[in-house]
Coordinates of C-alpha atoms and ligand atoms in Angstrom, one line a residue:
M23 CA 127.4 93.0 44.3
N24 CA 127.0 92.8 40.5
P25 CA 130.5 91.9 39.1
L26 CA 129.9 94.1 36.1
R27 CA 129.1 97.2 38.2
G28 CA 132.5 98.8 37.8
S29 CA 132.6 98.5 34.0
I30 CA 129.0 99.7 33.6
L31 CA 129.7 102.7 35.8
A32 CA 132.8 103.4 33.6
A33 CA 130.5 103.2 30.5
A34 CA 128.3 105.8 32.3
R35 CA 131.1 108.3 31.7
S36 CA 131.7 107.4 28.1
S37 CA 130.1 109.5 25.4
R38 CA 131.5 107.0 22.8
V39 CA 129.5 104.2 24.3
R40 CA 126.4 106.3 24.4
A41 CA 126.8 107.2 20.8
G42 CA 127.1 103.5 19.9
V43 CA 124.0 102.7 21.8
E44 CA 122.0 105.5 20.2
S45 CA 123.1 104.4 16.7
V46 CA 121.5 100.9 17.3
G47 CA 118.1 102.5 17.4
A48 CA 116.7 100.5 20.2
T49 CA 117.4 103.4 22.6
R50 CA 113.9 104.8 22.9
R51 CA 112.2 101.6 24.1
V52 CA 115.0 100.9 26.6
V53 CA 115.1 104.4 27.9
E54 CA 111.4 104.9 28.2
R55 CA 111.0 102.3 30.9
F56 CA 113.2 104.3 33.3
V57 CA 113.0 107.9 31.9
A58 CA 109.8 109.9 31.3
G59 CA 111.1 111.4 28.1
E60 CA 113.3 114.3 26.9
T61 CA 110.9 117.2 27.3
T62 CA 109.0 119.0 30.1
A63 CA 105.8 117.9 28.4
D64 CA 106.9 114.3 28.7
A65 CA 107.6 114.8 32.4
L66 CA 104.2 116.4 32.9
S67 CA 102.4 113.5 31.2
C68 CA 104.2 111.1 33.4
V69 CA 103.2 113.0 36.6
V70 CA 99.6 113.0 35.5
R71 CA 99.7 109.2 34.9
L72 CA 101.2 108.7 38.3
A73 CA 98.7 111.0 40.0
D74 CA 95.8 109.0 38.4
D75 CA 97.2 106.1 40.4
G76 CA 97.5 108.1 43.6
L77 CA 101.3 108.3 43.4
A78 CA 103.2 111.5 44.0
A79 CA 106.3 112.5 42.0
T80 CA 109.8 113.9 42.5
I81 CA 111.0 115.1 39.1
D82 CA 114.6 115.2 38.1
H83 CA 115.9 117.2 35.2
L84 CA 118.7 114.8 34.0
G85 CA 122.2 116.2 33.9
E86 CA 125.3 116.2 36.2
E87 CA 128.9 117.4 36.3
V88 CA 128.2 120.7 34.6
R89 CA 131.3 122.9 34.9
D90 CA 130.4 126.0 32.9
T91 CA 128.2 128.9 34.0
A92 CA 126.0 128.7 30.9
G93 CA 125.3 125.0 31.5
A94 CA 124.6 125.5 35.2
D95 CA 122.2 128.4 34.4
A96 CA 120.5 126.2 31.8
T97 CA 119.7 123.7 34.5
V98 CA 118.1 126.4 36.6
S99 CA 116.0 127.5 33.6
A100 CA 114.9 123.9 33.0
Y101 CA 113.6 123.6 36.6
L102 CA 111.9 127.0 36.5
E103 CA 110.2 126.0 33.3
L104 CA 109.2 122.7 34.9
L105 CA 107.8 124.4 38.0
E106 CA 105.8 126.9 35.9
S107 CA 104.4 124.2 33.8
L108 CA 103.4 122.2 36.9
S109 CA 101.7 125.3 38.3
A110 CA 99.9 126.0 35.1
K111 CA 98.4 122.5 35.0
G112 CA 97.5 122.6 38.8
L113 CA 100.1 119.8 39.5
A114 CA 102.6 121.7 41.6
A115 CA 101.1 121.4 45.1
G116 CA 102.6 118.3 46.7
A117 CA 105.1 117.8 43.9
D118 CA 108.8 117.6 44.6
V119 CA 111.8 118.4 42.4
S120 CA 115.1 116.4 42.8
V121 CA 118.2 118.5 42.0
K122 CA 121.9 117.5 41.6
L123 CA 124.3 120.2 42.7
T124 CA 126.9 119.1 40.1
A125 CA 124.3 120.1 37.5
L126 CA 124.3 123.5 39.1
G127 CA 128.1 123.8 38.8
L128 CA 129.1 122.6 42.3
E129 CA 132.6 121.3 41.4
A130 CA 133.6 124.6 39.7
D131 CA 131.8 127.1 41.9
P132 CA 130.1 125.9 45.1
A133 CA 128.7 129.4 46.0
G134 CA 127.2 129.7 42.6
A135 CA 125.7 126.2 42.8
R136 CA 124.2 127.2 46.2
D137 CA 122.7 130.4 44.8
R138 CA 121.2 128.5 41.8
A139 CA 119.8 125.8 44.1
A140 CA 118.3 128.7 46.2
A141 CA 116.6 130.1 43.1
I142 CA 115.0 126.7 42.3
L143 CA 114.0 126.3 46.0
A144 CA 112.3 129.7 46.0
A145 CA 110.4 128.9 42.8
A146 CA 109.4 125.5 44.2
G147 CA 108.1 127.1 47.4
A148 CA 106.2 129.7 45.5
A149 CA 104.5 127.0 43.5
G150 CA 103.6 124.9 46.6
A151 CA 106.2 122.2 45.7
T152 CA 109.2 121.0 47.6
M153 CA 112.8 120.3 46.6
T154 CA 115.3 117.4 47.4
V155 CA 119.0 117.8 46.9
D156 CA 120.2 114.4 45.4
M157 CA 123.4 113.0 46.9
E158 CA 126.3 112.2 44.5
Q159 CA 129.8 110.7 45.0
S160 CA 131.3 110.7 48.4
S161 CA 133.9 113.4 47.6
L162 CA 130.9 115.7 47.5
T163 CA 129.0 114.7 50.6
D164 CA 130.4 117.4 52.9
A165 CA 129.9 120.2 50.3
T166 CA 126.4 118.9 49.5
L167 CA 125.2 118.7 53.1
R168 CA 126.7 122.1 53.8
I169 CA 124.6 123.6 51.0
V170 CA 121.5 121.8 52.1
R171 CA 121.9 123.3 55.6
E172 CA 122.3 126.7 54.1
L173 CA 119.2 126.2 52.1
R174 CA 117.3 125.0 55.1
E175 CA 117.8 128.4 56.7
R176 CA 115.8 129.8 53.8
D177 CA 113.2 127.0 53.5
A178 CA 113.3 124.1 56.0
S179 CA 111.3 121.9 53.7
V180 CA 114.3 121.2 51.5
A181 CA 115.2 117.5 51.8
A182 CA 118.7 116.0 52.1
V183 CA 119.7 112.6 50.8
L184 CA 121.8 110.1 52.7
Q185 CA 123.4 106.9 51.3
A186 CA 123.4 103.9 53.7
M187 CA 126.5 102.5 52.0
L188 CA 128.7 105.2 53.4
R189 CA 130.3 104.6 56.8
R190 CA 129.6 108.1 57.9
T191 CA 125.8 108.0 57.2
E192 CA 124.5 106.9 60.6
A193 CA 126.1 109.9 62.2
D194 CA 124.8 112.2 59.4
A195 CA 121.3 110.7 59.9
A196 CA 121.4 111.4 63.6
A197 CA 122.5 115.0 63.0
L198 CA 119.8 115.7 60.4
A199 CA 117.2 113.9 62.5
A200 CA 118.0 116.2 65.4
E201 CA 117.6 119.2 63.1
G202 CA 114.1 117.9 62.1
A203 CA 114.9 117.7 58.5
R204 CA 113.3 115.9 55.6
V205 CA 115.7 113.1 54.8
R206 CA 115.7 110.7 51.9
L207 CA 117.5 107.4 52.8
C208 CA 118.8 105.4 49.9
K209 CA 121.5 102.7 49.6
G210 CA 123.8 104.7 47.3
A211 CA 124.4 104.4 43.6
Y212 CA 128.1 105.3 43.2
A213 CA 131.2 103.1 43.2
E214 CA 133.0 103.9 46.4
G215 CA 136.2 102.6 48.1
A216 CA 136.3 100.5 51.3
D217 CA 137.8 103.4 53.2
V218 CA 134.5 105.3 53.0
A219 CA 131.8 102.7 52.1
F220 CA 130.6 99.3 53.2
Q221 CA 131.4 96.9 50.4
R222 CA 129.2 93.9 51.3
R223 CA 125.5 93.9 50.7
G224 CA 124.8 92.7 54.2
E225 CA 126.7 95.6 55.7
V226 CA 124.9 98.1 53.5
D227 CA 121.5 96.6 54.5
A228 CA 122.5 96.6 58.2
S229 CA 123.5 100.3 57.9
Y230 CA 120.2 101.0 56.1
R231 CA 118.2 99.5 59.0
R232 CA 120.2 101.4 61.6
C233 CA 119.6 104.7 59.8
L234 CA 115.9 103.8 59.3
R235 CA 115.5 103.5 63.1
V236 CA 117.3 106.8 63.7
L237 CA 115.1 108.6 61.3
L238 CA 111.8 107.0 62.0
D239 CA 112.3 107.4 65.8
A240 CA 113.0 111.2 65.5
A241 CA 110.9 114.3 64.9
C242 CA 112.0 114.5 61.3
T243 CA 110.4 113.4 58.0
P244 CA 112.0 110.1 56.6
L245 CA 111.7 109.5 52.8
V246 CA 112.4 105.8 52.5
A247 CA 113.9 105.3 49.0
T248 CA 114.3 101.6 48.2
H249 CA 112.9 98.8 46.1
D250 CA 114.2 96.2 48.5
P251 CA 111.3 94.2 50.1
A252 CA 113.3 93.6 53.3
M253 CA 113.9 97.4 53.7
I254 CA 110.3 98.2 52.9
A255 CA 109.1 95.7 55.4
A256 CA 111.5 97.0 58.1
A257 CA 110.3 100.6 57.4
T258 CA 106.6 99.9 57.5
E259 CA 106.9 97.8 60.7
L260 CA 109.0 100.4 62.4
A261 CA 106.7 103.3 61.2
A262 CA 103.7 101.5 62.6
A263 CA 105.5 100.7 65.9
V264 CA 106.4 104.3 66.5
G265 CA 102.9 105.5 65.5
R266 CA 103.8 107.4 62.3
S267 CA 100.9 108.2 60.0
P268 CA 101.3 108.3 56.2
G269 CA 101.7 112.1 56.1
D270 CA 104.8 111.8 58.4
W271 CA 106.9 109.7 56.1
E272 CA 106.8 108.1 52.6
I273 CA 108.3 105.4 50.5
Q274 CA 110.1 106.5 47.3
M275 CA 110.9 104.4 44.2
L276 CA 112.3 105.0 40.8
L277 CA 110.1 105.2 37.7
G278 CA 110.0 101.8 36.0
V279 CA 111.2 99.8 39.0
R280 CA 108.7 97.6 40.7
P281 CA 105.6 99.5 39.5
D282 CA 103.3 96.9 40.8
E283 CA 104.8 97.2 44.3
Q284 CA 104.4 101.0 44.1
L285 CA 100.6 100.5 43.5
R286 CA 100.4 97.8 46.2
L287 CA 102.0 100.0 48.8
R288 CA 99.7 102.9 47.8
S289 CA 96.7 100.6 48.2
L290 CA 97.7 100.0 51.8
G291 CA 97.3 103.7 52.4
L292 CA 101.0 104.5 52.5
G293 CA 102.5 107.6 50.9
V294 CA 104.4 106.6 47.7
R295 CA 106.5 109.0 45.6
V296 CA 108.0 108.1 42.3
Y297 CA 111.3 109.6 41.1
V298 CA 110.6 110.8 37.5
P299 CA 113.8 111.6 35.5
F300 CA 113.5 113.5 32.2
G301 CA 115.7 115.3 29.7
Q302 CA 118.3 114.6 27.1
E303 CA 121.1 113.6 29.5
W304 CA 119.7 110.2 30.3
W305 CA 122.9 108.2 29.7
G306 CA 124.6 108.3 33.1
Y307 CA 121.3 107.7 34.9
L308 CA 120.4 104.7 32.7
M309 CA 123.9 103.2 33.3
R310 CA 123.5 103.5 37.1
R311 CA 120.2 101.6 36.9
L312 CA 121.8 98.9 34.8
A313 CA 124.8 98.6 37.3
E314 CA 122.4 98.1 40.1
R315 CA 120.7 95.0 38.8
P316 CA 121.8 92.3 36.4
A317 CA 118.1 91.7 35.4
N318 CA 118.0 95.3 34.1
L319 CA 121.1 94.5 32.1
A320 CA 119.4 91.5 30.5
F321 CA 116.4 93.7 29.6
F322 CA 118.8 96.2 28.0
A323 CA 120.7 93.5 26.1
R324 CA 117.4 92.0 24.7
A325 CA 116.1 95.3 23.5
M326 CA 119.5 96.1 21.8
A327 CA 119.5 92.7 20.1
S328 CA 116.0 93.1 18.8
K329 CA 117.0 96.6 17.4
G330 CA 113.5 97.8 18.1
Ligands
FAD476 C1 113.5 107.7 44.9 C2 115.0 107.4 44.8 C3 115.9 108.4 44.9 C4 117.3 108.1 44.8 N1 118.2 109.1 45.0 C5 119.5 108.7 45.0 C6 120.5 109.7 45.3 O1 120.2 110.9 45.5 N2 121.8 109.3 45.4 C7 122.2 108.0 45.2 O2 123.4 107.7 45.3 N3 121.3 107.0 44.9 C8 120.0 107.4 44.8 N4 119.0 106.4 44.6 C9 119.5 105.0 44.2 C10 119.8 104.1 45.3 O3 120.9 104.6 46.0 C11 120.0 102.7 44.9 O4 121.1 102.7 44.0 C12 118.8 102.1 44.2 O5 117.6 102.5 44.8 C13 118.9 100.5 44.4 O6 118.9 100.2 45.7 P1 117.6 99.5 46.4 O7 117.5 100.0 47.8 O8 116.4 99.6 45.6 O9 118.0 98.0 46.7 P2 118.9 96.9 45.9 O10 119.9 96.4 46.8 O11 119.4 97.4 44.5 O12 117.8 95.8 45.5 C14 117.3 95.0 46.6 C15 116.2 94.2 46.2 O13 115.1 95.1 45.7 C16 114.4 94.4 44.7 N5 114.6 95.1 43.4 C17 115.4 96.1 43.1 N6 115.3 96.5 41.8 C18 114.3 95.7 41.3 C19 113.7 95.6 40.0 N7 114.1 96.4 39.0 N8 112.7 94.7 39.9 C20 112.3 93.9 40.9 N9 112.9 94.0 42.1 C21 113.8 94.8 42.3 C22 115.0 93.0 44.6 O14 114.4 92.2 45.5 C23 116.4 93.3 45.1 O15 117.1 92.1 45.5 C24 117.7 106.7 44.7 C25 116.7 105.7 44.7 C26 115.4 106.0 44.8 C27 114.4 104.9 44.8

């Protein structure tokens, strides 16, 4: 585990650190590797570029921990505008939107967050797109899965996200698999205590493999979100062994992370979807990417030092 992870995740919550970084002026070049841009038009251009390479997209309007009604409603408006724009350009069919429930006010008003998510889901469905509910910190896992299940009663295509780092996840995977859900499996991006989460990388990877087996073996749709060559190999081997075809499952990666590998997997005929974040609230997202990988931190430091 990266020893700086805790400090970087703390910086993710600091507006003072963000202001300092922005004032250096290198921000744009650093951010644009991992973020499509600040506007809906930026997101659309990115989706078009990916589609040219045969890659699908799941688009995330950046923002989290919104506690006021106006902010939560603004998140809904941003997604509705995005879906309308995707439709207008003929890009909506097969697209996916990734939504964080805290950006819809989950912590202040769970029922309101559910209704806002339902509005986005309805718009996505009408446009021919799908929706995935991102998973956030472990204190929100129960509330998030509860809402995903409520949403599935309206539109069963809505996808849940599970984090292999959590001790509970294998059981959650088994339950969602039995329900026939679409399930994105990731390792988990939040700092969690030993009471709820595996702390060692080997344990997280072992959990990921167990969950992969549960999902790929069942009549559900696994969305395998990882950049880890070992996890990708495990998933492709298992998918072939159980006779899954590319439409039955997919690999998902983040924008800017291992782009050559995204193309290589696509060239093998596998379904590959890229997570495309956009919007002004890029700070927390960028910090989580830096916390994951020291090499990303070095990239960030070099760009800051060059003041590009
Ligand atoms: C599509 C998608 C959606 C996600 N949604 C969520 C979510 O809803 N909630 C959540 O908590 N987390 C989410 N995540 C983040 C996830 O939980 C991990 O934090 C993140 O993906 C890093 O884990 P990893 O599986 O890629 O493997 P890691 O253990 O970080 O990396 C393993 C190996 O992958 C390779 N690798 C990783 N990054 C790079 C790189 N930049 N360049 C070259 N090689 C690299 C290296 O070989 C590395 O050793 C999502 C991730 C993806 C891809």
